[in-house]
Short mmCIF file of C-alpha atoms in Angstrom, two decimals:
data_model
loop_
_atom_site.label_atom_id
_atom_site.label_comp_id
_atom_site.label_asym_id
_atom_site.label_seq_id
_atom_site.Cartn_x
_atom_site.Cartn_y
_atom_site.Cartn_z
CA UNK V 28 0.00 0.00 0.00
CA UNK V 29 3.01 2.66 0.88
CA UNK V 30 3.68 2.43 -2.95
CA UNK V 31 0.46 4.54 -3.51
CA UNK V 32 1.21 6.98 -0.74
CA UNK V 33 0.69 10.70 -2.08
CA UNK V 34 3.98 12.62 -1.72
CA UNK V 35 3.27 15.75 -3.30
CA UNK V 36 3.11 17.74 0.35
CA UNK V 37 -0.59 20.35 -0.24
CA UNK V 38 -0.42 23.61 1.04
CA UNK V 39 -2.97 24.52 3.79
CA UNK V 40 -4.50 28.09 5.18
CA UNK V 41 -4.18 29.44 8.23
CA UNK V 42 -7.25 27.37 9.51
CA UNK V 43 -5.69 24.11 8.66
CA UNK V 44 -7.90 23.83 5.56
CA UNK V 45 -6.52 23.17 1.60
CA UNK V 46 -9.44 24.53 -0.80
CA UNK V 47 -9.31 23.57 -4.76
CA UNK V 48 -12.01 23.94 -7.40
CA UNK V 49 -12.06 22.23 -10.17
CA UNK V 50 -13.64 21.03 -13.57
CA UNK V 51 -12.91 18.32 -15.68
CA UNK V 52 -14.58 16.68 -19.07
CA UNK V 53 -16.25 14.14 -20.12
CA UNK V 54 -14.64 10.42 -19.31
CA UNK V 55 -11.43 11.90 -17.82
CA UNK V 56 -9.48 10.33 -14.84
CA UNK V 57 -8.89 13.55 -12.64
CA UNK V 58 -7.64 11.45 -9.44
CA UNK V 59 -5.03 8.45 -10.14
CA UNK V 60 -4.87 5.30 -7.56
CA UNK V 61 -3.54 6.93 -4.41
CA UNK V 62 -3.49 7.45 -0.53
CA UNK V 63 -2.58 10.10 2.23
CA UNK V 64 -3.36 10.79 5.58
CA UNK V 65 -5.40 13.55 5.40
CA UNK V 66 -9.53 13.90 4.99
CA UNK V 67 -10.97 14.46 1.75
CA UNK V 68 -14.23 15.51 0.92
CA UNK V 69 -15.34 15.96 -2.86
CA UNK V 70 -18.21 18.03 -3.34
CA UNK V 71 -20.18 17.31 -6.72
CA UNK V 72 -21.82 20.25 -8.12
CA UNK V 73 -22.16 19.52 -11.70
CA UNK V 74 -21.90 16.34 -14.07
CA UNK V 75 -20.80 13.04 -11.71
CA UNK V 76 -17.85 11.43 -10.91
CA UNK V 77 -17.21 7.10 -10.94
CA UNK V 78 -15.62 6.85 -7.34
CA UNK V 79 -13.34 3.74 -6.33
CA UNK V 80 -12.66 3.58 -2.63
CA UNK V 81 -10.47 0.43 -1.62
CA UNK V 82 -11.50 -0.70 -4.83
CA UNK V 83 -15.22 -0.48 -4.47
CA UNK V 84 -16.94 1.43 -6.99
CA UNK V 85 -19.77 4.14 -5.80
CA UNK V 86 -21.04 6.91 -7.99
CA UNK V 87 -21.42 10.63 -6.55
CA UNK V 88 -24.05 12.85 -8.44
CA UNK V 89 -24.60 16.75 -8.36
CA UNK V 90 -25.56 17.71 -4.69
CA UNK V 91 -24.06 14.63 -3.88
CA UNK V 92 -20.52 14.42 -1.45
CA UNK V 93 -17.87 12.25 -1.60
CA UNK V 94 -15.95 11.35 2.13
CA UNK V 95 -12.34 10.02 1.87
CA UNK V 96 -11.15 9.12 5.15
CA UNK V 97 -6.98 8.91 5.97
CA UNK V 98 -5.17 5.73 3.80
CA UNK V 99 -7.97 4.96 1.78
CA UNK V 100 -6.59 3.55 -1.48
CA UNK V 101 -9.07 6.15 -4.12
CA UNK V 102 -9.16 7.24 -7.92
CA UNK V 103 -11.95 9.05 -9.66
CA UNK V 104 -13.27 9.15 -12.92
CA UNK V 105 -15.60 12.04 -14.47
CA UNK V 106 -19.17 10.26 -16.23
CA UNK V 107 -20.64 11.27 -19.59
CA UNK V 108 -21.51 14.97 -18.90
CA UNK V 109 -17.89 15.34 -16.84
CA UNK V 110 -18.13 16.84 -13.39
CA UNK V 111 -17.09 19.81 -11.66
CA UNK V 112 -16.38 19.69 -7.84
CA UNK V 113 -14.93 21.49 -4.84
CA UNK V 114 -12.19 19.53 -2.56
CA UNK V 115 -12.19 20.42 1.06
CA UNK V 116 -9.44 18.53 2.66
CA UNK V 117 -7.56 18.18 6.31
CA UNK V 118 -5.62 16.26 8.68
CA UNK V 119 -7.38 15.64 11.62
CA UNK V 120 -4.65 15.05 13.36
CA UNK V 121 -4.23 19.29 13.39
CA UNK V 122 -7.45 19.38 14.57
CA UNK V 123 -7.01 17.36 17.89
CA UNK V 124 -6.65 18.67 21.33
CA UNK V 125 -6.68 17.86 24.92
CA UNK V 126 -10.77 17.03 24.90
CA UNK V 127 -12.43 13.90 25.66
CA UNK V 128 -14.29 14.42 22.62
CA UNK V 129 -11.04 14.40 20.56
CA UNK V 130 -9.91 10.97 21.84
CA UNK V 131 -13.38 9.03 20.90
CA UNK V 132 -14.37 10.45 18.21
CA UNK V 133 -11.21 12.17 16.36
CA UNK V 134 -8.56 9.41 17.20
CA UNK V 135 -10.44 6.51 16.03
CA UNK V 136 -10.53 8.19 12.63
CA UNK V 137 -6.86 8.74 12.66
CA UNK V 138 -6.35 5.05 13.63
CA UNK V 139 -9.04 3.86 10.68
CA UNK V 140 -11.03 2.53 13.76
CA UNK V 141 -14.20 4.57 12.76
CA UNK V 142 -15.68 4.41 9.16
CA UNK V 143 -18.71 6.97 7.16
CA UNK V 144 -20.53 5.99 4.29
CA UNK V 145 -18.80 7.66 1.54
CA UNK V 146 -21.30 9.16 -0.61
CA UNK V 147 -23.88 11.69 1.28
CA UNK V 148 -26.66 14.01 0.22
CA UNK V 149 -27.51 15.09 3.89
CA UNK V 150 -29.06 18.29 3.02
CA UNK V 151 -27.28 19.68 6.92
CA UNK V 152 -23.81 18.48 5.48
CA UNK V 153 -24.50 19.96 2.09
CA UNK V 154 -24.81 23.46 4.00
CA UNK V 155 -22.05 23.31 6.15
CA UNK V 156 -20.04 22.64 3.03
CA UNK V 157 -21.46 25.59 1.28
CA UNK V 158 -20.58 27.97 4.25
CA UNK V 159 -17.00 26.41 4.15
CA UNK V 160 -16.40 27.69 0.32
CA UNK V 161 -18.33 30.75 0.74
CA UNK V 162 -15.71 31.48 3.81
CA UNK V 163 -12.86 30.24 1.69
CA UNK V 164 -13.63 33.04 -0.60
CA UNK V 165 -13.74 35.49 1.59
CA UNK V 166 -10.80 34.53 3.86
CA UNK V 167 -9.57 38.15 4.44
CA UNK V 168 -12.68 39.48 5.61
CA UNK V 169 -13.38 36.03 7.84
CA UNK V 170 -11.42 34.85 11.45
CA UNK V 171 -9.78 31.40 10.96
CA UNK V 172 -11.48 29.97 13.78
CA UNK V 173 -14.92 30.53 12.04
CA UNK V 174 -13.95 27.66 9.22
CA UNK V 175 -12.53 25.73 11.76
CA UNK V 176 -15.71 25.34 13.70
CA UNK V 177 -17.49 24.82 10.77
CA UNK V 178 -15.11 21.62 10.30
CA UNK V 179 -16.04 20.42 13.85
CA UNK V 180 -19.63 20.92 13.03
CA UNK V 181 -19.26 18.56 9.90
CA UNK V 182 -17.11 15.64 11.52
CA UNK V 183 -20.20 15.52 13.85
CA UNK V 184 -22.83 15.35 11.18
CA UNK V 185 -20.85 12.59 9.83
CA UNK V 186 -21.09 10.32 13.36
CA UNK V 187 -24.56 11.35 13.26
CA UNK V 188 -25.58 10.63 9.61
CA UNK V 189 -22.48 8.41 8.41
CA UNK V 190 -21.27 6.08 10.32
CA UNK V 191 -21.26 2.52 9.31
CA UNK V 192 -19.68 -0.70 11.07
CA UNK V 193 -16.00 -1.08 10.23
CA UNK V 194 -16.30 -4.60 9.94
CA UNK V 195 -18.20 -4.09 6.78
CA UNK V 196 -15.13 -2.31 5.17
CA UNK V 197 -13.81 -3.66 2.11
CA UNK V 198 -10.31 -4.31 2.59
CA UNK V 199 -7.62 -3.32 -0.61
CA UNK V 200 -6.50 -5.89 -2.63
CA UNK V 201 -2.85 -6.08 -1.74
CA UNK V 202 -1.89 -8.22 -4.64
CA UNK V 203 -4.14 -6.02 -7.51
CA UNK V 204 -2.49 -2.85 -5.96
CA UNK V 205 1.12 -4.21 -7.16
CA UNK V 206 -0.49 -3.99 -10.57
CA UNK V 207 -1.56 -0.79 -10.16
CA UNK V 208 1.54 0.33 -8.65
CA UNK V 209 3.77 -1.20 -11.21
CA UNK V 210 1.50 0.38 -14.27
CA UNK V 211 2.15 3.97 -12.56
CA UNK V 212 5.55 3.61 -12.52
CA UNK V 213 6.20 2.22 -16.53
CA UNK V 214 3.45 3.28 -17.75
CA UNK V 215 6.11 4.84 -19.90
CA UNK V 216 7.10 1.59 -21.53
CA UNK V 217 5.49 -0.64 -23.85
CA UNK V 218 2.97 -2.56 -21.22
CA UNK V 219 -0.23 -3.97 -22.37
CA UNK V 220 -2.83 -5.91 -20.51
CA UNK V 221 -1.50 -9.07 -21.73
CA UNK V 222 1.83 -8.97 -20.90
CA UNK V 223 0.74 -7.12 -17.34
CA UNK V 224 -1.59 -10.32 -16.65
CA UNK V 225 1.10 -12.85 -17.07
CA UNK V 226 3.61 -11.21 -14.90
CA UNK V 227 1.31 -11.05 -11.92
CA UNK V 228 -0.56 -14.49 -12.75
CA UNK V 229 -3.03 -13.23 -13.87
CA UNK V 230 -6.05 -14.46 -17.06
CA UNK V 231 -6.30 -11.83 -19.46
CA UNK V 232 -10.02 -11.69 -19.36
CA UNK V 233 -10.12 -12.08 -15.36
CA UNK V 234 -7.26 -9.55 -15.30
CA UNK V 235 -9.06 -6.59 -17.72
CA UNK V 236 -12.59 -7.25 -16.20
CA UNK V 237 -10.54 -6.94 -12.43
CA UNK V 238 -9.04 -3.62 -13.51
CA UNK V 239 -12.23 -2.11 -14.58
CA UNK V 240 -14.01 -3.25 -10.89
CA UNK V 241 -10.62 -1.38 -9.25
CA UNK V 242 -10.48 2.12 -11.59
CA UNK V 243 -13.41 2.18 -13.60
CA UNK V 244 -11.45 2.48 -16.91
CA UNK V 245 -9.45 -0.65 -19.14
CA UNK V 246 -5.50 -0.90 -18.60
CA UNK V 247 -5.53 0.50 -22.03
CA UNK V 248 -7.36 3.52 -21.31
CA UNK V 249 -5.55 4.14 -17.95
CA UNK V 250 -2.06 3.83 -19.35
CA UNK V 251 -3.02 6.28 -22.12
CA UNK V 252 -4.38 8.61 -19.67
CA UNK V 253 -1.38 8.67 -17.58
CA UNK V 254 0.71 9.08 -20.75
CA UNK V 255 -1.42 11.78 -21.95
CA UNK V 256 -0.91 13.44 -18.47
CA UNK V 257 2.63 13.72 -18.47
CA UNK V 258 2.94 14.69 -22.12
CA UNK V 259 1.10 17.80 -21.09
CA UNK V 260 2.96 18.24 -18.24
CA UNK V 261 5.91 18.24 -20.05
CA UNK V 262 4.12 20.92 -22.99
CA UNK V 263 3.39 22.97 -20.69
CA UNK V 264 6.92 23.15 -18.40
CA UNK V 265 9.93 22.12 -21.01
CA UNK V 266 11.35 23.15 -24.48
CA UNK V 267 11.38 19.45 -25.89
CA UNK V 268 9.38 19.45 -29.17
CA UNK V 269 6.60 17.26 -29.97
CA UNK V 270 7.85 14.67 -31.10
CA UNK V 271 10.26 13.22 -28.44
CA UNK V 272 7.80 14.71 -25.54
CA UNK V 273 5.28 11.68 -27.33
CA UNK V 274 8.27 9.47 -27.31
CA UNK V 275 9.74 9.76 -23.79
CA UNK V 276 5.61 9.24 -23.10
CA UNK V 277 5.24 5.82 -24.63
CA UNK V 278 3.65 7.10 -27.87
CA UNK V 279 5.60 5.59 -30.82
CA UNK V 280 2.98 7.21 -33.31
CA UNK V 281 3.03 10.82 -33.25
CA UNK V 282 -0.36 11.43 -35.79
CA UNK V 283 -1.94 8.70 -32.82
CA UNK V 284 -0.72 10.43 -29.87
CA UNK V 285 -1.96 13.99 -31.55
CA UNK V 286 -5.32 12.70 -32.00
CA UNK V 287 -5.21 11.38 -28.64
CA UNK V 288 -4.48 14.95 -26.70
CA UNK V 289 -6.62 16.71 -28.96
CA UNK V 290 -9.78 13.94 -27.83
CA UNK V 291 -8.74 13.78 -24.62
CA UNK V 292 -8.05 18.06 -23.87
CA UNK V 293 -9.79 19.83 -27.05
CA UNK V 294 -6.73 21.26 -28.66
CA UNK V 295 -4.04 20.01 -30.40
CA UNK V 296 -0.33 19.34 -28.36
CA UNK V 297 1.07 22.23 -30.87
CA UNK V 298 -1.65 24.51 -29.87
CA UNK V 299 -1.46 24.16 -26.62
CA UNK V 300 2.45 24.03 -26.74
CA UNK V 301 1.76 27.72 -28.09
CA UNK V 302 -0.10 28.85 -24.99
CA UNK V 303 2.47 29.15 -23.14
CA UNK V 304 4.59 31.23 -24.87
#
């Protein structure tokens, strides 16, 4: 599991809280297998987004918010009409203190001892989570410790309106995440889903239909995705030109890999080379 630990350190406010908004397309992979310590809470507003926590699949519509507690093994996919969303995330280790109430009720969450149901429309939860944004864009004119109540508030709507028995957790597949793992760290080279099921023992069919149940997407589709998003990383930050950025991505057809960024962002790799200039 370490091997899909996010180490990309987020910057929080001064009230312990890390705001982002964002918007993505149709059938796009915004969130990559991965873990971290701290709460996440995805809050759909538009479009919906195919949800795999600890490789169970759940599917969060507008209105609709998604709870990711500390190491749970997650990756997100946008559906048809894409989805745009606002993440709210903290450690909760910050927010404990010398309380009674922080040692039942926040410490079992550090310790994965206490468990919510990860999709909720609670309309009580939906407002707090409003008020939260609203304050995050008006941060100057706000005191720190108003958003920080407001995150107390929620973490007790959740024991009152989420919480489920742990023992009914899913557990990650230990074995399926070496796949995983090992895909995000060649994806690079030239792996396919055959030659990915025989080195971990796997059937083909078993293996592709096993993938889809863990990320929501085919190994083909992943791999391309992951390609795709380093190719435009690489656009958009070096001076390499096309045509070795495809290369050092695992695209050995240039005309295919074009047509691929232009389906998968709108614009062409040249074009959007351009932009930054």
């Amino acid at each position: 599991m370490d091997a899909f630990q996010e180490l990309t350190p987020i910057i929080y406010r001064k009230n312990g809280i890390h705001f982002l908004h964002l918007r993505y397309g149709a059938n796009e992979i915004p969130i990559t297998a991965h873990w971290h310590n701290r709460i996440e809470l995805l809050y759909i507003t538009s479009g919906s987004l195919e949800v795999y926590l600890n490789d169970v699949h759940y599917t969060a519509e507008s209105g609709e918010t998604v709870i990711i507690l500390p190491d749970t093994i997650h990756c997100a996919s946008t559906g048809p009409n894409g989805a745009e969303y606002h993440v709210i995330a903290f450690d909760p280790e910050k927010f404990c203190n010398a309380t009674i109430a922080s040692d039942n009720y926040l410490l079992p969450l550090i310790q994965q001892k206490t468990w919510f149901y990860p999709i909720t429309n609670h309309p009580e939860i939906e407002n707090i989570l409003k008020e939260l944004i609203c304050l995050s864009k008006n941060e100057g004119s706000c005191h720190p410790l108003t958003a920080l109540g407001k995150i107390y508030e929620l973490l007790g709507l959740f024991y009152q309106h989420c919480a489920v028995d742990i023992s009914q957790i899913r557990k990650p597949d230990e074995r399926f995440g070496a796949v995983l793992n090992y895909i995000n760290i060649h994806y690079t080279e030239d792996i396919s889903s055959k030659n990915l099921s025989e080195k971990f023992g796997y059937d083909e069919a078993y293996f592709c239909r096993r993938f889809k149940e863990a990320t929501g997407t085919s190994p083909t589709k992943y791999i391309r995705y992951l390609r795709l998003e380093k190719a435009q990383q690489l656009l958009r930050t070096g001076r390499e030109n096309i045509r070795d950025i495809a290369l050092s991505c695992g695209f050995s057809d240039i005309c295919y890999f074009s047509n691929c960024f232009k389906r998968q962002f709108g614009i062409s790799p040249r074009t959007f080379q351009n932009l930054k200039e």
